Phi, psi and omega in degrees: 000138177288155178285323185232138171253119179265122182257118183230094176280140182225150172202113179051058182250027188303332182291329192235348192295325181299312181294324179297311180296318179301323180292332176283313183294336182265018178292148176292332173268124191249352186273076180214161168249144179249105181268107180256117181253109180268126185264052178063053177301146180251002177253206184267017181307308183296318180300320179295316180297318183292345177284345178282137178244085182212122185295346180282345181276129174236101181269121177247122179257115180291145180282337182220141177286111182240356175102168187298315187296320177295323177296315180298312183294324177294316179299318177299319184295331182257359182298134182257343185286163176287333180232153175246133173244132178271150178205148176245158187285358178240007180253173184227125174279135169285152193306327184259013184305302184297318181301314184286320179292319180296316179301317180297315181294322181286332177278345181229074186297344178285344181268128184259343183211137184223126174251193179209169170291156179228157173241136179286128181297136181069016175224164175268003184289127174245128180252127179236137173257167177306147185273324192251156188306313184297318179292323179297317179300318180298312182295328180296344175292342187235329183194180181290155179243012180217153164270116190309309183287001179264354191274151168225137181208176182289129182301319181302323180292317178297318182294328180276346184223078183288162175294143185260122183298337179293343184251043180305132181076356172221027184296331180287315179301316177301315181296317181298321181292334175281320182287341184303335181246016176260338182179186183271145181244155182205160170231144172273142183289334184285144174287120180237359182218137171260121189253132182260125178248120181207163187292340182281348183297145176300319182296325178290318185287342185236039185300315183295315180296323177303314181298319183296306183286333178293338180301321180296323178291321177300315180297323179303319180292317177301314183298329183286336185239341180281144177269109183262047187273318183273177188297321181297314180297319181296319179295319177298316182301314180296317180298317179298317183298329184280340184289134175238003174203166185279124181228174178297329178294322177300320181297317179300316181294324178298321179296319178297318180295322175305313183297318179296317180298320180295331180276000173085022179278079182236155181291318185212152183278085177265357176200161179275159185297323181296316179298314181298313182297321179295317180292319179298321180298321180293323187279322196301312184294316179297320179300315181291324178304316181299321182284323177292338179279331188247346182239151174270104186271130179291148181300320181299316179296316181299315181293322179295324179290325182303333180289340185272341189249159179291155185300323181293324176291324178298317180296316178300319182294317179298315180300316180297316183298318184280340172294326181283000000 
């Protein structure tokens, strides 16, 4: 049995798939199977894959195009390794990625999932998520805490917690919010993946839908740590449950929740206040930038929020808004 099962779903990846597969096959850690699930590609993706002569490759060609989530779940169901590593057909693994992630997971058996920092291909941009479990949980209240194709985790955990088809285009965020309370999560500070950002990506093409379905995952995290005991919390809870898409009202409620979280209204002490406040400070401005860029915010709402933030953050926000 291989130690690691590498899951690589593909669909029309002819431009990048050769380099992606080569980066997997050239890993310093060699005891893995590479499960490539082709979702009925119409270009030369399959022909390129079939040119590789490596017994570790297992190419499965689906009879019908059913989408990424079905490909991921099928790959998880047939994975033989003790660990699963995710990979995408347009990204590049650095040579020691599997070796370093596997070593980290085996030295820390309490950790069920491990990601890494990534570098954007053809840019100097390096993206890092929080390293430790407590910080990761905090960030998951607002956005994802992992780069999906960078993760490696325990196969048993993936098999018990499959990707949910209801969260199309945000299936990874949904999964992380479920796993957050199944075991400890972590990221390695080192860049182990080169990530390609381009207009053809599914995530780029479905940005609005990602935000919409991701909202439910965000609420799951709030629900897990907010104390909904008094009437105000109960009303918020009901209002959140009724929402089925992102609206200006959702934004208002998020601002209220930010304020509540800062005041320490949490169910249980899963992190200290200083850690939470520091992490929240990092997240808040970027979170708001996205909304000011995509939503028409009423003056009354904007002014009400200004009362919640420090003057330096307010100045940064004003400068950003008028640049746009």
